Coordinates of C-alpha atoms in Angstrom, one line a residue:
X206 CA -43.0 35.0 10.8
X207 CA -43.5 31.7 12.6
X208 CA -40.8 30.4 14.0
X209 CA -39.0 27.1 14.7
X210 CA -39.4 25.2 18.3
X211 CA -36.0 23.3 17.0
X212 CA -33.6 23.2 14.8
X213 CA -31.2 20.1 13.7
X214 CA -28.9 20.2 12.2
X215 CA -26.0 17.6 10.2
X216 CA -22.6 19.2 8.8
X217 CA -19.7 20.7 9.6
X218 CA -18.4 22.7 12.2
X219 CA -18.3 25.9 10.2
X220 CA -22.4 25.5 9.4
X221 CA -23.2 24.6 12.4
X222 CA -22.3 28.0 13.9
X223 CA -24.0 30.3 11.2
X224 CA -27.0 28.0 12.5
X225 CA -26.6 28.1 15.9
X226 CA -25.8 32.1 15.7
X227 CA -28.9 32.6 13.5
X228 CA -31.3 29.7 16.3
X229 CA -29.9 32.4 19.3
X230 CA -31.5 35.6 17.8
X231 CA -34.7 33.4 19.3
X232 CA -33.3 31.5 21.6
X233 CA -34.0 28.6 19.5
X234 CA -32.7 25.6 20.9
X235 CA -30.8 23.7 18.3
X236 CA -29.1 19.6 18.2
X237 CA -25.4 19.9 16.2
X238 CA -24.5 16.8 14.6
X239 CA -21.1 17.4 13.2
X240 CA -18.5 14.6 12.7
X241 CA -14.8 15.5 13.4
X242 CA -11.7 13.0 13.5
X243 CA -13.1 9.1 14.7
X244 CA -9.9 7.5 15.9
X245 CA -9.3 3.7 16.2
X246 CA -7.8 2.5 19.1
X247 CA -6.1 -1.6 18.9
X248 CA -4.6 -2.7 21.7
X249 CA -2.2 -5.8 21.2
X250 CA -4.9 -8.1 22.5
X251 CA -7.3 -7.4 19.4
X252 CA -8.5 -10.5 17.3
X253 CA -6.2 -9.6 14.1
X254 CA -8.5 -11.0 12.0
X255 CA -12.0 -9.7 12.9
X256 CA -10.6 -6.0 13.4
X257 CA -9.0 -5.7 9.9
X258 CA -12.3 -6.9 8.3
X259 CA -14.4 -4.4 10.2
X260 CA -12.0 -1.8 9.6
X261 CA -11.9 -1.9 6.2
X262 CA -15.8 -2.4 5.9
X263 CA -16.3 0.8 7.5
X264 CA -13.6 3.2 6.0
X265 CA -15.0 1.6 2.7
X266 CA -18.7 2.6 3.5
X267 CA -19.7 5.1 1.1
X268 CA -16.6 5.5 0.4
X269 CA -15.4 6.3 3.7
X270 CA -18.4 9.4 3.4
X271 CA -20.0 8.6 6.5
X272 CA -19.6 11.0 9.7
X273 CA -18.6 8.1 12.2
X274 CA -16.3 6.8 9.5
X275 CA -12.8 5.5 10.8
X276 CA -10.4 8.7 10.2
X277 CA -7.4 7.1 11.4
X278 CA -6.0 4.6 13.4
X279 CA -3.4 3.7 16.7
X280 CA -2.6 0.0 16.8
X281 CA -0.1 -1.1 19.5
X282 CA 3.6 -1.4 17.9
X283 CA 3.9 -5.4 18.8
X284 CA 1.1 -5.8 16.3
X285 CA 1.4 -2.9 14.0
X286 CA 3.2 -4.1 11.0
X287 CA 1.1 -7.3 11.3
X288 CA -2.2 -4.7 11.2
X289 CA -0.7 -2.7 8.1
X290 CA 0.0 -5.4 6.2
X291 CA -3.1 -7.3 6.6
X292 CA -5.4 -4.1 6.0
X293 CA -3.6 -4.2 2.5
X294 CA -5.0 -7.5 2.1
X295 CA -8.0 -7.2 2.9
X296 CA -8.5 -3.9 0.8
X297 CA -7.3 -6.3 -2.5
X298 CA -9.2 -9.1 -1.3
X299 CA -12.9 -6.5 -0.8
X300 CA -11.9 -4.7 -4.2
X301 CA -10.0 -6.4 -6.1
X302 CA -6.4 -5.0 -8.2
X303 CA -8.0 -2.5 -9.5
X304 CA -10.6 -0.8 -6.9
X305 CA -12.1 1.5 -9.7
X306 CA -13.7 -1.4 -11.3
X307 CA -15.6 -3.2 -8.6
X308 CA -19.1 -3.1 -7.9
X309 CA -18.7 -2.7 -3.8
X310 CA -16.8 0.5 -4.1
X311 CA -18.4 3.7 -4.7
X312 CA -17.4 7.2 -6.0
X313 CA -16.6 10.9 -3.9
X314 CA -19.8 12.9 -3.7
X315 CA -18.7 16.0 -6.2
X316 CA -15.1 17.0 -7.9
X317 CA -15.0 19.6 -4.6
X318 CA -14.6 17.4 -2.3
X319 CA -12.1 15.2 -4.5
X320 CA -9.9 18.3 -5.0
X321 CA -9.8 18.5 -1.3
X322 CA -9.2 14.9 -0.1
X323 CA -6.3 14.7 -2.9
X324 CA -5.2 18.1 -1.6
X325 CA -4.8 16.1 1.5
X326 CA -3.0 13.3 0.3
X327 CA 0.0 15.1 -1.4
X328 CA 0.4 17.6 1.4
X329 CA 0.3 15.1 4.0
X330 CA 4.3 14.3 3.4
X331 CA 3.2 10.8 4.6
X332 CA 3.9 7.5 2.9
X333 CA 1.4 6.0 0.7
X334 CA 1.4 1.6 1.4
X335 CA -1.5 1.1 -1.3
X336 CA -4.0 3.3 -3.1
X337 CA -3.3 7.2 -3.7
X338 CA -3.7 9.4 -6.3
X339 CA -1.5 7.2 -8.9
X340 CA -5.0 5.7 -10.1
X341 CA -7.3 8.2 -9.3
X342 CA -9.6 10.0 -11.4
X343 CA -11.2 13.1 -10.5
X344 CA -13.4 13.1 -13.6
X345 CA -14.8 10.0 -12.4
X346 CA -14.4 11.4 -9.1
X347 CA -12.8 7.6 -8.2
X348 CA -10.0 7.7 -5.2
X349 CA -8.5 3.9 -4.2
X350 CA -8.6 2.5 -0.8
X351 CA -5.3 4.5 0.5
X352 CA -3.4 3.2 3.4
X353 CA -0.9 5.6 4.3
X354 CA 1.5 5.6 7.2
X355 CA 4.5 8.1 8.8
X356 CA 1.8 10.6 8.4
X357 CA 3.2 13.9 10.6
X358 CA 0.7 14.5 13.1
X359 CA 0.4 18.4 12.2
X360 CA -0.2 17.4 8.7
X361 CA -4.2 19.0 7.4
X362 CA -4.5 14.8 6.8
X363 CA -4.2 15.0 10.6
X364 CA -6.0 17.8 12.0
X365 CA -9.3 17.8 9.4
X366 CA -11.7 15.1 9.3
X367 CA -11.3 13.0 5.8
X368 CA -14.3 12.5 5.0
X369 CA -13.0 10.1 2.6
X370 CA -11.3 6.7 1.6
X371 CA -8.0 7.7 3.0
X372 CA -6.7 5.9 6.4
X373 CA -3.2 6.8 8.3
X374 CA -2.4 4.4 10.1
X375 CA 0.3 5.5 13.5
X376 CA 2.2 2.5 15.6
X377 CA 1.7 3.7 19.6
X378 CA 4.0 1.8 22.6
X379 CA 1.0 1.9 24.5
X380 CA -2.6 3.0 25.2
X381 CA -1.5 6.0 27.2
X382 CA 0.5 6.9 24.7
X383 CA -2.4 6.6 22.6
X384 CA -5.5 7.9 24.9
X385 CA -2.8 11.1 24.6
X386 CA -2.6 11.5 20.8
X387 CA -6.5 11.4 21.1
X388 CA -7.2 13.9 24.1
X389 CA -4.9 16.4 22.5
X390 CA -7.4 16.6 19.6
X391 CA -11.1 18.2 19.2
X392 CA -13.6 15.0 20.9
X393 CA -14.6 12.8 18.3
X394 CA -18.2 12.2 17.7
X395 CA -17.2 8.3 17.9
X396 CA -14.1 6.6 18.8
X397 CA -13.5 3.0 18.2
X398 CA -11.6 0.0 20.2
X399 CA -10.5 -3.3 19.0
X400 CA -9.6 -5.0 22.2
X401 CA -10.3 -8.7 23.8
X402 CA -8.6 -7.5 27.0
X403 CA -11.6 -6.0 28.4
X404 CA -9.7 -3.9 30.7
X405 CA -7.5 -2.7 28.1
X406 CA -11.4 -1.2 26.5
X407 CA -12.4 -0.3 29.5
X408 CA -9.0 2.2 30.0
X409 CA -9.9 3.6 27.0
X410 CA -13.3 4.4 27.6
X411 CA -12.4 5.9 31.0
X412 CA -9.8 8.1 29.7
X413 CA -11.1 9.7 26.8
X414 CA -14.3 11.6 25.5
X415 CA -16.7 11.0 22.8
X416 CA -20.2 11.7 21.2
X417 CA -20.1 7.6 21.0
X418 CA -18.1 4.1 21.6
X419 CA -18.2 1.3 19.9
X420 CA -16.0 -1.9 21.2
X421 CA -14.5 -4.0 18.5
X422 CA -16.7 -3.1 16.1
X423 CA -16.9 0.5 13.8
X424 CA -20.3 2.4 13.1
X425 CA -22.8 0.0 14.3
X426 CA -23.5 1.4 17.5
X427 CA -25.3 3.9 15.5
X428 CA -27.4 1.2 14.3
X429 CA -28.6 0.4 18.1
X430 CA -31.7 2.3 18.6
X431 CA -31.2 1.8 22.1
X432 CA -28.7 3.7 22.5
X433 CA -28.0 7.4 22.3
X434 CA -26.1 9.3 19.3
X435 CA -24.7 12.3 19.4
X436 CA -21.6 14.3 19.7
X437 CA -19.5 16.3 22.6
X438 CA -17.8 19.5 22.2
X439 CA -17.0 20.3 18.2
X440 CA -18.4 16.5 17.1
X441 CA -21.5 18.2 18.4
X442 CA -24.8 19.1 20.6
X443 CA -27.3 16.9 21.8
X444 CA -28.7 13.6 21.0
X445 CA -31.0 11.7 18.6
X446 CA -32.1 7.6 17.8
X447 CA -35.0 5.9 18.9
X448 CA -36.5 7.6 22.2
X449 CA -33.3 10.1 22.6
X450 CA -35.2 11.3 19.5
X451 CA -38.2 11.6 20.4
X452 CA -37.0 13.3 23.8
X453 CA -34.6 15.9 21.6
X454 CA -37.9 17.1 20.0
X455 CA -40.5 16.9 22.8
X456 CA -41.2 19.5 25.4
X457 CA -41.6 18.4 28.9
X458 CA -44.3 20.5 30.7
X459 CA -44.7 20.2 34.1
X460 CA -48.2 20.0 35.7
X461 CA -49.4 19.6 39.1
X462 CA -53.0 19.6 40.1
X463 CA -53.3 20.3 43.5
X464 CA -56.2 19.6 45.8
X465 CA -58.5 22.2 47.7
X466 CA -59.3 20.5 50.9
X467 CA -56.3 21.2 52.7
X468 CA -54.8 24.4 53.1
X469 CA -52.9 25.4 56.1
X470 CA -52.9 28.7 56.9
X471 CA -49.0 29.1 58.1
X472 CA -48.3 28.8 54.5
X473 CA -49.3 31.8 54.4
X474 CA -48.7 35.7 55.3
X475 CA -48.3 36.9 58.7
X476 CA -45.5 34.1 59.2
X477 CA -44.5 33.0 62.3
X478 CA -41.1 31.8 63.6
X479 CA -42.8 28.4 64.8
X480 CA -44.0 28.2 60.9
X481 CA -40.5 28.2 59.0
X482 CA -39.6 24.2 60.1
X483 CA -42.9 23.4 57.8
X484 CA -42.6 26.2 55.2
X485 CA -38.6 24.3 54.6
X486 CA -39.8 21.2 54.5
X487 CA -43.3 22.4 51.8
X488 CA -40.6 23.9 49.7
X489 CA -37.2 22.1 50.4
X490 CA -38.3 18.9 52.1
X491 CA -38.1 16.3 52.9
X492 CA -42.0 16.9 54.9
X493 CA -41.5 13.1 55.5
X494 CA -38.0 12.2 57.3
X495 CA -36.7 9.7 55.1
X496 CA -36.6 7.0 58.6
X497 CA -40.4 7.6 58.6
X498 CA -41.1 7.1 55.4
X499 CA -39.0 4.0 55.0
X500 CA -41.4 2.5 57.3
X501 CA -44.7 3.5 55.8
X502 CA -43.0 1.9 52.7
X503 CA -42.6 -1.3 54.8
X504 CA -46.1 -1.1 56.7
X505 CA -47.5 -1.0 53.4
X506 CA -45.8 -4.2 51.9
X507 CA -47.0 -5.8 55.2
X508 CA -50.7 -4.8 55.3
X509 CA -51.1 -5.0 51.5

């Protein structure tokens, strides 16, 4: 049978390695890209304004069905209860009092998957500040915009990836304390950080690890095709978008043509001991001392 020069793959963690088990048995290389736990990061600096909007507008994608969604989020305690109460507002002012009838929101994919994000919900123990399951309908397969906070850490809310419209929201006394919380979880395939202290972003992105950033904004990196996606670790393996893409599924032969008119003979058997300085510098180099060719370099700018 034919077989495959590369295999990609988008899911979960669990797929991916029947796939990447199965792409070994050829030593088929394979890209993973695989989601996890996307954690926003807002330092007390953040325009309040902007970041609620953009929160909300991508937790609310699809419904919050998006593998770079926001799963939950760390704001700075001097701004927290500004940051929960606002995202409530916004959530009524995007979809109305009654979510279920808007035209902006959208519906869970399949009842499966609404059985397990309400499974998450009522085990989380956490409190729910709007949404939940009061008005939700798995016939319809309809869950609310849920804000929930005092979420236990090492509830499943906290340690699967939602993949839904469901966002705990944590209050941190600062951004080590936060960079923490994050490191001591599986690396994200996007992390996000609502900051207009640039050093306070810049911290951040030193300190943690991710397939992706994206700087007071959510998601729209992705939409860059400049720039690389791709997870690290369990949010995945290797990278796609624009030429990363095209790289990911290209081969990159080598070919040198060498000419016929020179051929020393102390490249070749019997050696000599006067021949290894040459034979190092064919295979090692560099033949031309870098001083030397620094000044060929400049010769030629001169001349030409």
């Amino acid at each position: 049978a034919q077989q495959f020069d590369h295999i990609f793959y988008t899911g979960n963690g669990m797929v991916a390695r029947i796939v990447m088990e199965a792409a070994s048995k050829h030593l088929t290389p394979v890209t993973l890209e695989l989601g996890g736990k996307s954690p926003v990061i807002v330092d007390k600096s953040a325009n309040m304004a902007v970041t609620v909007r953009r929160i909300i507008d991508g937790k609310c994608m699809n419904v919050g069905q998006v593998c770079v969604s926001p799963d939950y989020v760390l704001c700075h305690k001097d701004v927290y209860p500004t940051l929960v109460e606002e995202l409530k507002k916004e959530i009524k002012r995007c979809f109305g009092d009654d979510p279920s009838s808007s035209s902006s929101f959208g519906r869970i994919i399949n009842t499966r998957h609404w059985d397990r994000i309400a499974g998450l919900v009522e085990s989380s123990g956490g409190k729910v500040q709007c949404g939940g399951l009061e008005t939700a309908n798995k016939e319809k397969r309809f869950i609310p915009p849920t804000l929930m906070t005092d979420v236990p850490p090492n509830s499943r809310l906290m340690t699967e990836e939602i993949f839904g419209p469901v966002l705990p929201v944590f209050p941190i006394d600062n951004l080590e304390k936060g960079i923490a919380f994050v490191n001591e979880k599986e690396r994200p395939l996007a992390l996000y950080v609502f900051a207009e202290d640039k050093k306070a972003a810049d911290y951040v992105i030193n300190n943690t690890m991710s397939g992706g950033v994206c700087v007071n904004d959510v998601i729209m990196h992705i939409t860059n095709p400049e720039l690389p996606f791709g997870g690290t670790g369990s949010s995945g393996l290797g990278m796609c978008h624009g030429k990363s893409g095209f790289d990911t599924f290209s081969h990159k032969k080598a070919v040198l043509a060498r000419a016929t008119w020179l051929d020393p003979s102390n490249r070749y058997a019997p050696y000599k001991e006067s021949d290894i300085p040459l034979i190092k510098k064919l295979l090692i180099g560099p033949l031309i001392p870098p001083a030397v060719s620094r000044l060929i370099k400049v010769a030629m700018v001169v001349f030409v």
